[in-house]
Tab-separated table of C-alpha atoms and ligand atoms in Angstrom:
chain	number	residue	atom	x	y	z
J	1	MET	CA	0.095	-0.058	-0.039
J	2	SER	CA	1.397	3.310	-1.035
J	3	THR	CA	1.900	5.951	1.714
J	4	VAL	CA	1.574	8.680	-0.766
J	5	GLU	CA	-1.654	10.497	-1.498
J	6	THR	CA	-2.831	10.889	-4.961
J	7	VAL	CA	-2.411	14.555	-6.018
J	8	GLN	CA	-5.453	16.988	-5.206
J	9	ILE	CA	-6.529	19.153	-8.026
J	10	ARG	CA	-7.153	22.858	-7.656
J	11	GLN	CA	-10.246	23.785	-9.741
J	12	PRO	CA	-11.450	20.332	-10.903
J	13	SER	CA	-12.686	20.460	-14.528
J	14	ASP	CA	-16.163	20.347	-15.848
J	15	MET	CA	-17.722	21.248	-19.154
J	16	LYS	CA	-18.705	24.656	-17.710
J	17	LEU	CA	-15.171	25.520	-16.987
J	18	LEU	CA	-14.090	24.340	-20.632
J	19	GLU	CA	-16.776	26.379	-22.200
J	20	LYS	CA	-15.923	29.342	-20.223
J	21	MET	CA	-12.304	29.067	-21.411
J	22	GLU	CA	-13.370	28.649	-24.925
J	23	ARG	CA	-15.275	31.964	-24.744
J	24	THR	CA	-12.543	33.726	-22.839
J	25	TYR	CA	-9.296	32.774	-24.738
J	26	LEU	CA	-10.126	33.502	-28.394
J	27	ASN	CA	-6.632	33.579	-29.497
J	28	ILE	CA	-5.602	30.030	-28.621
J	29	PRO	CA	-7.281	26.949	-30.148
J	30	MET	CA	-9.680	24.891	-28.055
J	31	GLU	CA	-7.367	21.913	-28.882
J	32	ALA	CA	-4.677	23.601	-26.850
J	33	ILE	CA	-6.992	24.443	-23.865
J	34	ILE	CA	-8.154	20.786	-23.582
J	35	LYS	CA	-4.669	19.446	-24.018
J	36	GLN	CA	-3.258	21.685	-21.100
J	37	ASP	CA	-6.328	20.729	-19.000
J	38	VAL	CA	-5.773	16.925	-19.758
J	39	LEU	CA	-1.940	17.313	-18.822
J	40	ARG	CA	-2.923	19.346	-15.705
J	41	GLN	CA	-5.291	16.704	-14.398
J	42	GLY	CA	-4.193	13.452	-15.867
J	43	ILE	CA	-6.280	10.700	-17.445
J	44	ASN	CA	-8.338	8.121	-15.647
J	45	PHE	CA	-8.381	4.916	-17.849
J	46	SER	CA	-11.379	2.714	-17.295
J	47	SER	CA	-10.374	-1.024	-16.822
J	48	GLU	CA	-12.030	-1.988	-20.085
J	49	SER	CA	-10.086	0.730	-21.966
J	50	LEU	CA	-6.963	-0.845	-20.687
J	51	SER	CA	-7.894	-4.366	-21.732
J	52	LEU	CA	-7.980	-3.750	-25.438
J	53	ASP	CA	-5.708	-5.765	-27.779
J	54	LYS	CA	-2.244	-4.450	-26.965
J	55	ASP	CA	-1.389	-3.315	-30.457
J	56	TYR	CA	-0.165	0.236	-29.164
J	57	LYS	CA	2.963	1.443	-27.472
J	58	ALA	CA	2.508	1.707	-23.695
J	59	LYS	CA	4.200	4.132	-21.480
J	60	ASP	CA	7.956	3.521	-21.466
J	61	TYR	CA	8.700	5.829	-18.367
J	62	PHE	CA	11.382	7.450	-20.467
J	63	ILE	CA	12.646	9.923	-17.797
J	64	PHE	CA	10.338	10.936	-14.958
J	65	SER	CA	7.131	9.232	-13.912
J	66	PHE	CA	4.910	12.006	-15.335
J	67	ASP	CA	2.045	10.289	-13.290
J	68	HIS	CA	-0.055	11.888	-10.582
J	69	MET	CA	-0.043	8.594	-8.566
J	70	PRO	CA	2.675	6.070	-7.642
J	71	LEU	CA	3.066	2.920	-9.645
J	72	SER	CA	2.017	0.802	-6.615
J	73	ASP	CA	-1.444	2.407	-6.568
J	74	MET	CA	-2.314	1.541	-10.168
J	75	LYS	CA	-4.714	-1.170	-9.537
J	76	LYS	CA	-6.069	-1.242	-13.090
J	77	GLY	CA	-2.824	-2.001	-14.714
J	78	GLU	CA	-2.111	1.520	-15.842
J	79	ASP	CA	1.526	1.022	-15.186
J	80	LYS	CA	1.868	-1.673	-17.933
J	81	ASN	CA	-1.015	-0.785	-20.231
J	82	ALA	CA	-1.676	2.909	-20.331
J	83	PRO	CA	-0.642	4.235	-23.752
J	84	GLU	CA	2.395	6.557	-23.930
J	85	GLU	CA	0.068	9.329	-25.486
J	86	ILE	CA	-3.338	9.573	-26.814
J	87	ARG	CA	-4.474	11.358	-29.980
J	88	ILE	CA	-7.989	12.758	-29.741
J	89	THR	CA	-10.251	13.969	-32.573
J	90	GLY	CA	-13.802	15.156	-33.038
J	91	GLY	CA	-16.213	15.054	-30.074
J	92	HIS	CA	-18.071	17.850	-28.379
J	93	PHE	CA	-15.621	20.659	-29.703
J	94	ASP	CA	-14.985	19.063	-32.913
J	95	LEU	CA	-11.300	18.862	-32.178
J	96	LYS	CA	-8.652	18.510	-34.837
J	97	SER	CA	-6.344	15.575	-34.033
J	98	THR	CA	-4.302	16.451	-30.900
J	99	VAL	CA	-1.420	14.510	-29.171
J	100	ILE	CA	-1.400	14.475	-25.534
J	101	SER	CA	1.105	12.805	-23.172
J	102	THR	CA	-0.552	10.263	-20.645
J	103	ARG	CA	-0.284	11.121	-17.027
J	104	ASN	CA	-2.155	8.463	-15.014
J	105	ASN	CA	-4.481	9.733	-12.329
J	106	SER	CA	-7.250	7.592	-11.098
J	107	ASN	CA	-8.955	10.614	-9.709
J	108	SER	CA	-9.003	12.644	-12.894
J	109	PRO	CA	-12.321	13.732	-14.156
J	110	TYR	CA	-10.978	12.948	-17.780
J	111	ILE	CA	-12.137	9.254	-18.186
J	112	VAL	CA	-11.346	6.991	-21.066
J	113	LYS	CA	-14.188	4.711	-21.821
J	114	LEU	CA	-15.145	2.422	-24.882
J	115	ILE	CA	-17.809	3.115	-27.464
J	116	ASN	CA	-18.216	0.215	-29.790
J	117	ASN	CA	-14.872	-1.114	-28.503
J	118	LYS	CA	-13.176	2.115	-29.432
J	119	PRO	CA	-11.608	4.443	-26.728
J	120	HIS	CA	-13.130	7.913	-26.254
J	121	LEU	CA	-12.349	10.712	-23.724
J	122	PHE	CA	-15.143	11.792	-21.567
J	123	LEU	CA	-15.561	14.776	-19.199
J	124	GLU	CA	-18.665	14.452	-17.090
J	125	ASN	CA	-20.867	12.622	-19.581
J	126	THR	CA	-19.676	14.420	-22.711
J	127	ASP	CA	-17.797	12.772	-25.367
J	128	LEU	CA	-14.637	14.831	-26.023
J	129	GLY	CA	-13.537	12.783	-29.031
J	130	GLY	CA	-12.369	9.361	-30.229
J	131	LEU	CA	-8.900	8.349	-29.328
J	132	GLU	CA	-6.007	6.562	-31.053
J	133	PHE	CA	-3.011	5.083	-29.011
J	134	PRO	CA	0.370	5.349	-30.511
J	135	PRO	CA	1.622	2.450	-32.824
J	136	ILE	CA	4.430	0.160	-31.816
J	137	PRO	CA	7.417	0.762	-33.958
J	138	SER	CA	8.378	-2.504	-35.849
J	139	TRP	CA	12.031	-2.381	-34.233
J	140	TYR	CA	10.482	-2.636	-30.834
J	141	LYS	CA	10.287	-6.376	-31.444
J	142	HIS	CA	14.094	-6.754	-31.318
J	143	LYS	CA	16.314	-7.337	-28.400
J	144	THR	CA	19.910	-6.110	-28.085
J	145	SER	CA	22.762	-8.631	-27.826
J	146	SER	CA	23.008	-7.587	-24.080
J	147	GLY	CA	19.200	-8.713	-23.832
J	148	LYS	CA	17.655	-5.274	-23.438
J	149	LEU	CA	14.330	-4.088	-25.068
J	150	PRO	CA	14.390	-1.145	-27.433
J	151	GLY	CA	11.747	0.618	-25.424
J	152	GLU	CA	14.045	0.685	-22.484
J	153	ILE	CA	17.067	1.834	-24.385
J	154	ALA	CA	15.846	4.197	-27.048
J	155	PRO	CA	12.106	4.715	-26.625
J	156	VAL	CA	10.228	6.915	-28.993
J	157	ILE	CA	7.760	9.663	-27.988
J	158	GLU	CA	5.789	12.272	-29.715
J	159	TRP	CA	4.105	9.778	-31.941
J	160	GLY	CA	7.213	8.228	-32.921
J	161	TYR	CA	9.020	11.541	-33.946
J	162	LEU	CA	11.461	11.799	-31.075
J	163	ILE	CA	14.030	9.000	-29.806
J	164	TYR	CA	14.513	9.880	-26.117
J	165	LEU	CA	17.826	8.712	-24.696
J	166	THR	CA	17.932	9.283	-20.966
J	167	VAL	CA	21.419	7.962	-20.667
J	168	PHE	CA	21.652	8.523	-16.949
J	169	ARG	CA	18.417	7.776	-15.117
J	170	ASN	CA	19.443	9.412	-11.759
J	171	CYS	CA	20.710	12.808	-10.804
J	172	GLN	CA	23.526	13.712	-8.394
J	173	TYR	CA	21.583	16.652	-7.143
J	174	PHE	CA	20.250	14.481	-4.332
J	175	GLY	CA	17.590	14.937	-1.592
J	176	LYS	CA	15.445	17.885	-0.709
J	177	GLU	CA	18.413	20.239	-0.304
J	178	GLU	CA	19.512	19.739	-3.931
J	179	GLU	CA	17.023	18.027	-6.196
J	180	CYS	CA	14.685	20.385	-8.177
J	181	ALA	CA	11.562	20.321	-6.167
J	182	PHE	CA	9.314	19.307	-9.034
J	183	CYS	CA	11.556	16.444	-10.232
J	184	ASP	CA	11.100	12.700	-9.508
J	185	ILE	CA	13.910	11.362	-11.530
J	186	ASN	CA	15.709	9.608	-8.534
J	187	HIS	CA	12.362	8.534	-7.021
J	188	ASN	CA	11.118	7.201	-10.256
J	189	TYR	CA	14.207	5.295	-10.762
J	190	ARG	CA	13.583	3.596	-7.440
J	191	GLN	CA	10.089	2.918	-7.894
J	192	GLN	CA	10.629	1.370	-11.396
J	193	LYS	CA	13.432	-1.044	-9.783
J	194	ASN	CA	11.060	-1.745	-6.963
J	195	ALA	CA	8.367	-2.834	-9.308
J	196	GLY	CA	10.844	-5.259	-10.811
J	197	ARG	CA	11.053	-3.395	-14.184
J	198	PRO	CA	14.239	-3.539	-16.279
J	199	TYR	CA	15.454	0.053	-15.799
J	200	THR	CA	18.974	0.751	-16.708
J	201	GLY	CA	20.647	3.446	-14.644
J	202	VAL	CA	23.488	4.278	-17.057
J	203	LYS	CA	22.959	3.345	-20.657
J	204	ASP	CA	25.759	1.676	-22.626
J	205	VAL	CA	26.725	3.379	-25.810
J	206	GLU	CA	26.812	0.120	-27.587
J	207	ASP	CA	23.219	-0.705	-26.607
J	208	ILE	CA	22.015	2.621	-27.864
J	209	LEU	CA	23.923	2.122	-31.377
J	210	GLU	CA	22.495	-1.328	-31.813
J	211	VAL	CA	18.859	-0.072	-31.286
J	212	LEU	CA	19.699	2.928	-33.507
J	213	SER	CA	20.850	0.715	-36.328
J	214	TRP	CA	17.311	-0.934	-36.296
J	215	ILE	CA	15.761	2.558	-36.293
J	216	ALA	CA	18.047	3.706	-39.166
J	217	GLU	CA	16.978	0.613	-41.173
J	218	GLU	CA	13.260	0.258	-40.383
J	219	ASP	CA	11.851	3.664	-39.309
J	220	SER	CA	11.045	6.832	-41.428
J	221	ILE	CA	9.059	8.610	-38.604
J	222	ALA	CA	11.740	9.358	-36.011
J	223	LYS	CA	13.517	12.488	-37.132
J	224	VAL	CA	15.322	13.665	-33.773
J	225	TYR	CA	17.049	12.315	-30.800
J	226	THR	CA	17.357	13.858	-27.340
J	227	ILE	CA	20.483	13.007	-25.041
J	228	THR	CA	19.672	13.706	-21.501
J	229	GLY	CA	19.950	12.358	-17.998
J	230	GLY	CA	20.425	13.840	-14.397
J	231	SER	CA	23.282	16.099	-13.608
J	232	VAL	CA	26.649	14.809	-12.820
J	233	LEU	CA	28.495	16.781	-10.047
J	234	THR	CA	31.385	14.585	-9.286
J	235	THR	CA	32.134	11.877	-11.857
J	236	LEU	CA	30.169	9.200	-13.496
J	237	LYS	CA	31.996	6.104	-15.134
J	238	LYS	CA	35.076	8.053	-14.081
J	239	LYS	CA	34.160	11.046	-16.334
J	240	LYS	CA	33.194	14.597	-15.746
J	241	GLU	CA	29.887	15.627	-16.635
J	242	VAL	CA	30.737	17.126	-20.248
J	243	ASP	CA	32.903	14.036	-21.097
J	244	PHE	CA	30.273	11.706	-19.898
J	245	TYR	CA	27.642	13.162	-22.085
J	246	LEU	CA	29.832	13.875	-24.981
J	247	GLU	CA	30.508	10.163	-25.540
J	248	TYR	CA	26.910	9.595	-26.793
J	249	PRO	CA	26.600	12.174	-29.627
J	250	ARG	CA	30.070	11.408	-30.721
J	251	ALA	CA	29.416	7.813	-31.081
J	252	ILE	CA	25.958	8.351	-32.792
J	253	GLU	CA	27.199	10.959	-35.185
J	254	SER	CA	30.188	8.943	-36.250
J	255	LYS	CA	28.167	5.894	-36.877
J	256	PHE	CA	25.013	7.610	-38.417
J	257	PRO	CA	26.305	11.095	-39.387
J	258	GLY	CA	23.238	13.406	-39.881
J	259	ARG	CA	20.787	10.753	-39.858
J	260	TRP	CA	18.732	12.508	-37.127
J	261	MET	CA	18.682	15.929	-35.515
J	262	GLY	CA	20.610	15.685	-32.257
J	263	LYS	CA	19.293	17.555	-29.172
J	264	LEU	CA	20.975	17.816	-25.716
J	265	VAL	CA	18.943	18.561	-22.503
J	266	SER	CA	21.471	19.220	-19.787
J	267	GLN	CA	22.916	21.791	-17.317
J	268	ALA	CA	23.921	25.212	-18.608
J	269	PHE	CA	27.498	24.765	-19.610
J	270	GLU	CA	30.156	27.396	-20.524
J	271	LYS	CA	30.811	28.395	-24.147
J	272	GLU	CA	33.910	26.064	-24.524
J	273	ASP	CA	31.739	23.027	-23.537
J	274	CYS	CA	28.902	24.006	-25.773
J	275	LYS	CA	31.445	24.104	-28.612
J	276	GLN	CA	32.401	20.421	-27.934
J	277	PHE	CA	28.868	19.421	-28.246
J	278	LYS	CA	28.182	21.373	-31.302
J	279	ASN	CA	31.262	19.807	-32.842
J	280	ALA	CA	30.056	16.425	-31.784
J	281	GLY	CA	26.895	16.866	-33.857
J	282	ILE	CA	24.384	18.418	-31.312
J	283	GLN	CA	22.111	20.991	-32.966
J	284	VAL	CA	19.630	21.941	-30.464
J	285	TYR	CA	20.524	22.804	-26.867
J	286	HIS	CA	18.162	22.804	-23.902
J	287	PRO	CA	19.828	24.249	-20.695
J	288	ASN	CA	16.494	24.359	-18.825
J	289	TYR	CA	16.055	27.267	-16.406
J	290	GLU	CA	12.834	25.755	-14.894
J	291	VAL	CA	11.427	28.697	-13.231
J	292	TRP	CA	12.248	32.528	-13.953
J	293	ASP	CA	11.749	34.353	-10.576
J	294	LYS	CA	15.018	34.593	-8.656
J	295	ALA	CA	13.669	33.803	-5.189
J	296	LEU	CA	11.626	30.893	-6.764
J	297	PHE	CA	14.680	29.603	-8.686
J	298	GLU	CA	16.613	29.408	-5.344
J	299	LYS	CA	13.760	27.589	-3.583
J	300	ILE	CA	12.592	25.265	-6.395
J	301	CYS	CA	16.163	24.460	-7.912
J	302	PRO	CA	18.315	24.553	-4.841
J	303	GLY	CA	21.001	22.312	-6.372
J	304	LYS	CA	21.303	24.400	-9.531
J	305	SER	CA	21.312	27.473	-7.495
J	306	SER	CA	24.047	26.597	-5.191
J	307	TRP	CA	26.325	24.753	-7.560
J	308	ILE	CA	25.879	27.088	-10.535
J	309	GLY	CA	23.742	30.015	-9.431
J	310	ARG	CA	20.884	31.790	-11.419
J	311	ASP	CA	23.000	34.648	-12.810
J	312	THR	CA	25.609	32.145	-14.299
J	313	TRP	CA	22.971	29.941	-15.458
J	314	ILE	CA	21.163	32.703	-17.527
J	315	ARG	CA	24.555	34.093	-18.635
J	316	ARG	CA	25.428	30.669	-20.037
J	317	ILE	CA	22.092	30.382	-21.803
J	318	VAL	CA	22.603	33.658	-23.617
J	319	GLU	CA	26.362	32.878	-24.480
J	320	SER	CA	25.274	29.400	-25.846
J	321	ALA	CA	23.358	31.225	-28.515
J	322	GLU	CA	26.695	32.363	-30.074
J	323	ILE	CA	27.568	28.582	-30.476
J	324	PHE	CA	24.270	26.929	-31.494
J	325	GLY	CA	22.442	29.918	-33.089
J	326	PRO	CA	19.745	31.596	-30.936
J	327	SER	CA	16.688	29.775	-32.140
J	328	TYR	CA	18.571	26.488	-31.471
J	329	VAL	CA	18.919	27.198	-27.849
J	330	ILE	CA	15.442	26.128	-26.347
J	331	PRO	CA	15.590	26.400	-22.545
J	332	ASN	CA	12.623	24.762	-20.921
J	333	PHE	CA	10.689	26.124	-17.873
J	334	VAL	CA	8.187	24.024	-15.912
J	335	GLY	CA	4.812	25.815	-16.437
J	336	GLY	CA	2.970	25.982	-13.179
J	337	VAL	CA	5.709	25.680	-10.426
J	338	GLU	CA	5.579	29.288	-9.957
J	339	LEU	CA	2.192	28.700	-8.221
J	340	SER	CA	3.362	25.871	-6.023
J	341	GLU	CA	3.171	26.127	-2.268
J	342	PRO	CA	4.632	27.191	0.010
J	343	TYR	CA	6.860	29.663	-1.854
J	344	GLY	CA	5.046	30.260	-5.207
J	345	PHE	CA	2.927	33.303	-6.258
J	346	LYS	CA	-0.492	33.635	-4.877
J	347	THR	CA	-2.216	34.707	-8.070
J	348	VAL	CA	-2.165	33.612	-11.733
J	349	LYS	CA	-1.478	37.325	-12.774
J	350	GLU	CA	1.809	37.390	-10.616
J	351	ALA	CA	2.868	34.000	-11.994
J	352	VAL	CA	2.308	34.787	-15.588
J	353	ASP	CA	3.709	38.287	-15.335
J	354	SER	CA	6.947	36.826	-13.744
J	355	THR	CA	7.247	34.080	-16.409
J	356	SER	CA	6.553	36.431	-19.351
J	357	GLU	CA	9.349	38.630	-18.099
J	358	GLY	CA	11.570	35.778	-18.630
J	359	LEU	CA	9.921	34.976	-21.949
J	360	ASP	CA	10.573	38.487	-23.159
J	361	PHE	CA	14.134	38.528	-21.931
J	362	PHE	CA	15.052	35.351	-23.933
J	363	MET	CA	12.907	35.952	-26.942
J	364	SER	CA	14.100	39.448	-27.413
J	365	LYS	CA	17.618	37.785	-28.032
J	366	GLY	CA	16.183	35.257	-30.430
J	367	ILE	CA	16.331	32.365	-27.964
J	368	MET	CA	13.392	30.177	-27.933
J	369	PRO	CA	12.046	29.343	-24.357
J	370	ARG	CA	9.475	26.648	-24.154
J	371	PHE	CA	7.528	24.936	-21.418
J	372	THR	CA	6.273	21.781	-20.155
J	373	ALA	CA	3.205	21.525	-18.022
J	374	TRP	CA	4.090	20.883	-14.418
J	375	CYS	CA	2.811	17.405	-13.179
J	376	PRO	CA	2.757	17.394	-9.373
J	377	GLU	CA	4.282	13.828	-8.993
J	378	PRO	CA	3.748	12.169	-5.644
J	379	TYR	CA	7.462	11.451	-4.742
J	380	THR	CA	8.748	14.935	-5.256
J	381	THR	CA	9.490	17.834	-2.754
J	382	LEU	CA	6.452	19.692	-3.841
J	383	GLY	CA	4.519	16.476	-3.254
J	384	THR	CA	0.890	15.844	-3.457
J	385	GLN	CA	-0.464	19.449	-3.809
J	386	ALA	CA	-2.946	21.019	-6.182
J	387	GLY	CA	-1.659	22.121	-9.425
J	388	PRO	CA	-2.432	25.465	-11.022
J	389	PRO	CA	-5.784	26.476	-12.351
J	390	LEU	CA	-6.476	26.082	-16.132
J	391	GLU	CA	-6.703	29.890	-16.467
J	392	TYR	CA	-2.874	29.911	-15.659
J	393	PHE	CA	-2.146	27.703	-18.696
J	394	CYS	CA	-4.598	29.787	-20.912
J	395	GLU	CA	-2.849	32.904	-19.896
J	396	LEU	CA	0.689	31.427	-20.286
J	397	LEU	CA	-0.173	30.138	-23.788
J	398	THR	CA	-1.515	33.485	-24.834
J	399	SER	CA	1.503	35.319	-23.374
J	400	TRP	CA	4.063	32.864	-24.968
J	401	LYS	CA	2.210	33.236	-28.419
J	402	GLN	CA	2.239	37.085	-28.121
J	403	ILE	CA	5.752	37.352	-27.388
J	404	PHE	CA	6.875	34.794	-29.830
J	405	GLU	CA	4.832	36.827	-32.632
J	406	LYS	CA	6.106	40.167	-31.227
J	407	TYR	CA	9.835	39.065	-32.112
J	408	ASN	CA	8.629	37.337	-35.227
J	409	LEU	CA	10.590	34.101	-34.329
J	410	PRO	CA	11.029	31.148	-36.535
J	411	VAL	CA	9.176	27.744	-35.853
J	412	PRO	CA	11.269	26.026	-33.081
J	413	PRO	CA	13.628	23.490	-34.753
J	414	GLY	CA	13.282	19.928	-33.779
J	415	TYR	CA	9.680	19.791	-32.963
J	416	GLY	CA	8.241	18.810	-36.236
J	417	GLU	CA	5.337	20.469	-37.895
J	418	PRO	CA	3.601	23.352	-35.754
J	419	GLY	CA	-0.093	24.179	-35.560
J	420	VAL	CA	-3.432	22.672	-34.671
J	421	GLY	CA	-3.890	19.033	-35.896
J	422	LYS	CA	-0.169	18.806	-36.723
J	423	ALA	CA	1.925	19.386	-33.542
J	424	VAL	CA	3.260	16.164	-31.873
J	425	PHE	CA	4.954	17.721	-28.855
J	426	SER	CA	2.954	16.112	-26.242
J	427	VAL	CA	3.741	17.691	-22.703
J	428	SER	CA	2.492	21.109	-23.541
J	429	ALA	CA	0.544	22.969	-26.218
J	430	PHE	CA	3.264	25.691	-27.299
J	431	MET	CA	3.643	23.975	-30.671
J	432	ASP	CA	-0.236	23.808	-31.176
J	433	VAL	CA	-0.803	27.478	-30.831
J	434	ILE	CA	1.842	28.580	-33.494
J	435	GLY	CA	0.021	30.115	-36.525
J	436	TYR	CA	-3.332	30.247	-34.911
J	437	LYS	CA	-5.348	33.125	-36.209
J	438	GLY	CA	-8.114	33.189	-33.441
J	439	ARG	CA	-11.845	32.821	-33.543
J	440	ILE	CA	-14.674	35.130	-33.153
K	1	SF4	S1	18.835	18.966	-12.621
K	1	SF4	FE1	16.805	19.081	-11.414
K	1	SF4	S2	15.277	18.529	-13.149
K	1	SF4	FE2	17.378	17.825	-13.869
K	1	SF4	S3	17.337	15.590	-13.384
K	1	SF4	FE3	18.456	16.838	-11.577
K	1	SF4	S4	16.860	17.211	-10.035
K	1	SF4	FE4	15.787	16.528	-11.988
C-alpha cells in the first residue's frame, strides 16, 4: 500500500469550465486548452479501456514518472497498459487531432471509456472525442545482444518523432536540499526498480547504437534524438559531466552522421563546453532554467542555485546562442511551479507576469524558451499538492504566443510541424498554438 496520497487538483474540470475558457481565450485553439487541461489533471483509464488488444505503445517511463500517482497504486494495470500518448479527434468541440502525453490519475475527471470497443475521452458525460493510441514501431520487437528491449534503451515519444535517450536515469543533485522540487527522476528510478522492471541506470553506448541501427533501417518517422539525464556533479563512469555526455553524440554521429537531428537537455554549460557538443553534432541545446523568478529559482532549484547560480545559468544560456544559433537554444521552464506552495505566487497574474518577463528576456535575443506542464508527482519535494488552475495555462499560452509573434521568431527546430492538428509535442501545447489566427 502506498503511503503517498494521489495529487489533489485545484479547480477540478467540468464542461462549464471548458466552455468558459473557450469563450474567454479566443486567441488560442480549443485543442490547446483541452490539451493543457488533460495534462494538468491527468487521465483516468477505465479497466475496459486498458484491456484492449495491446497493439499500441505503452508508457516507457522515459525519464520521470509523469504520473499523478505512484506505480504501486495503479490497480487497473495502468503501469503496464496505459498508452504513452493519446491522440484525440472530433467530439463535442470537433477537435482536430491532438497528441497528449499520458499522466495517470485515477482521480481525474477525464475518463477513457469504450464506445463500440473504441476508446473515447469523456468529461462528465460528454464525449470529447475518439482516441487513437500510438503505434508500436516495428523495431520494438528486437532485443539487443545484451538482452535489453528497445523501449528501455531508446524509446520513442511524440508519436514516434523523437528518440528519447535518458542515458543517466538518476541525478547527483540528491535529496530535498539539492533536487529540483518538481523532479522525481531519482524517486522514479527507485519505484521502477522496486516494481521489478528492467530500468537501466546508465545506458551503454553500444546498446544505444544497436537500437539506432534498427531505427536507421526500419523507421521513417523518428527525425530527432534527445540525449539527457541527471546532472553529474562529481564523476560518472570516471568521467566529468561534459565528457560523460559527449561520448553519446560522438558515437551516434560517427556511426550515423546527420541521420537524425541531435538535441541535448542538460545543465547550462560554458561556451567552450557547448562548442564541444556542437562539434560532436548536437544541433539543439536545452539548458533548462525551470522557473524565472529569482527567489523561486533558489527555492525550487536548490542544487542548480548553489552549484551554478541563477546569474551564471542565465549568462550561459545567452552565451550558448553564439555557438548553436539563438533559435537552436531552447531552454525549458516547468509551467505552473511558480504557483506551487509554499513559496510560489498567490495569483495567476503574478505567476504569468513573472514568467512573461523571462520569455521576453530570452525571446528578445532570439532564444526560444518553451515550457512543459508541471505534473505534481507524488514522490517530489513539492509533493501531492494542487496544481495550477486552467486559467494559468490559458494565460501562459496566450503570453507565450504574443511574445513569440512580437519578435517574429521562426518555428522552433526539432519539434516537427507546428499548428493545430499537426503538432506532436505532447507535454504542453506551445507548438499547437503557433500560427493560430484566433476565432470570433
Ligand atoms: S537537474 Fe533538477 S530537473 Fe534535472 S534531473 Fe536533476 S533534479 Fe531533476
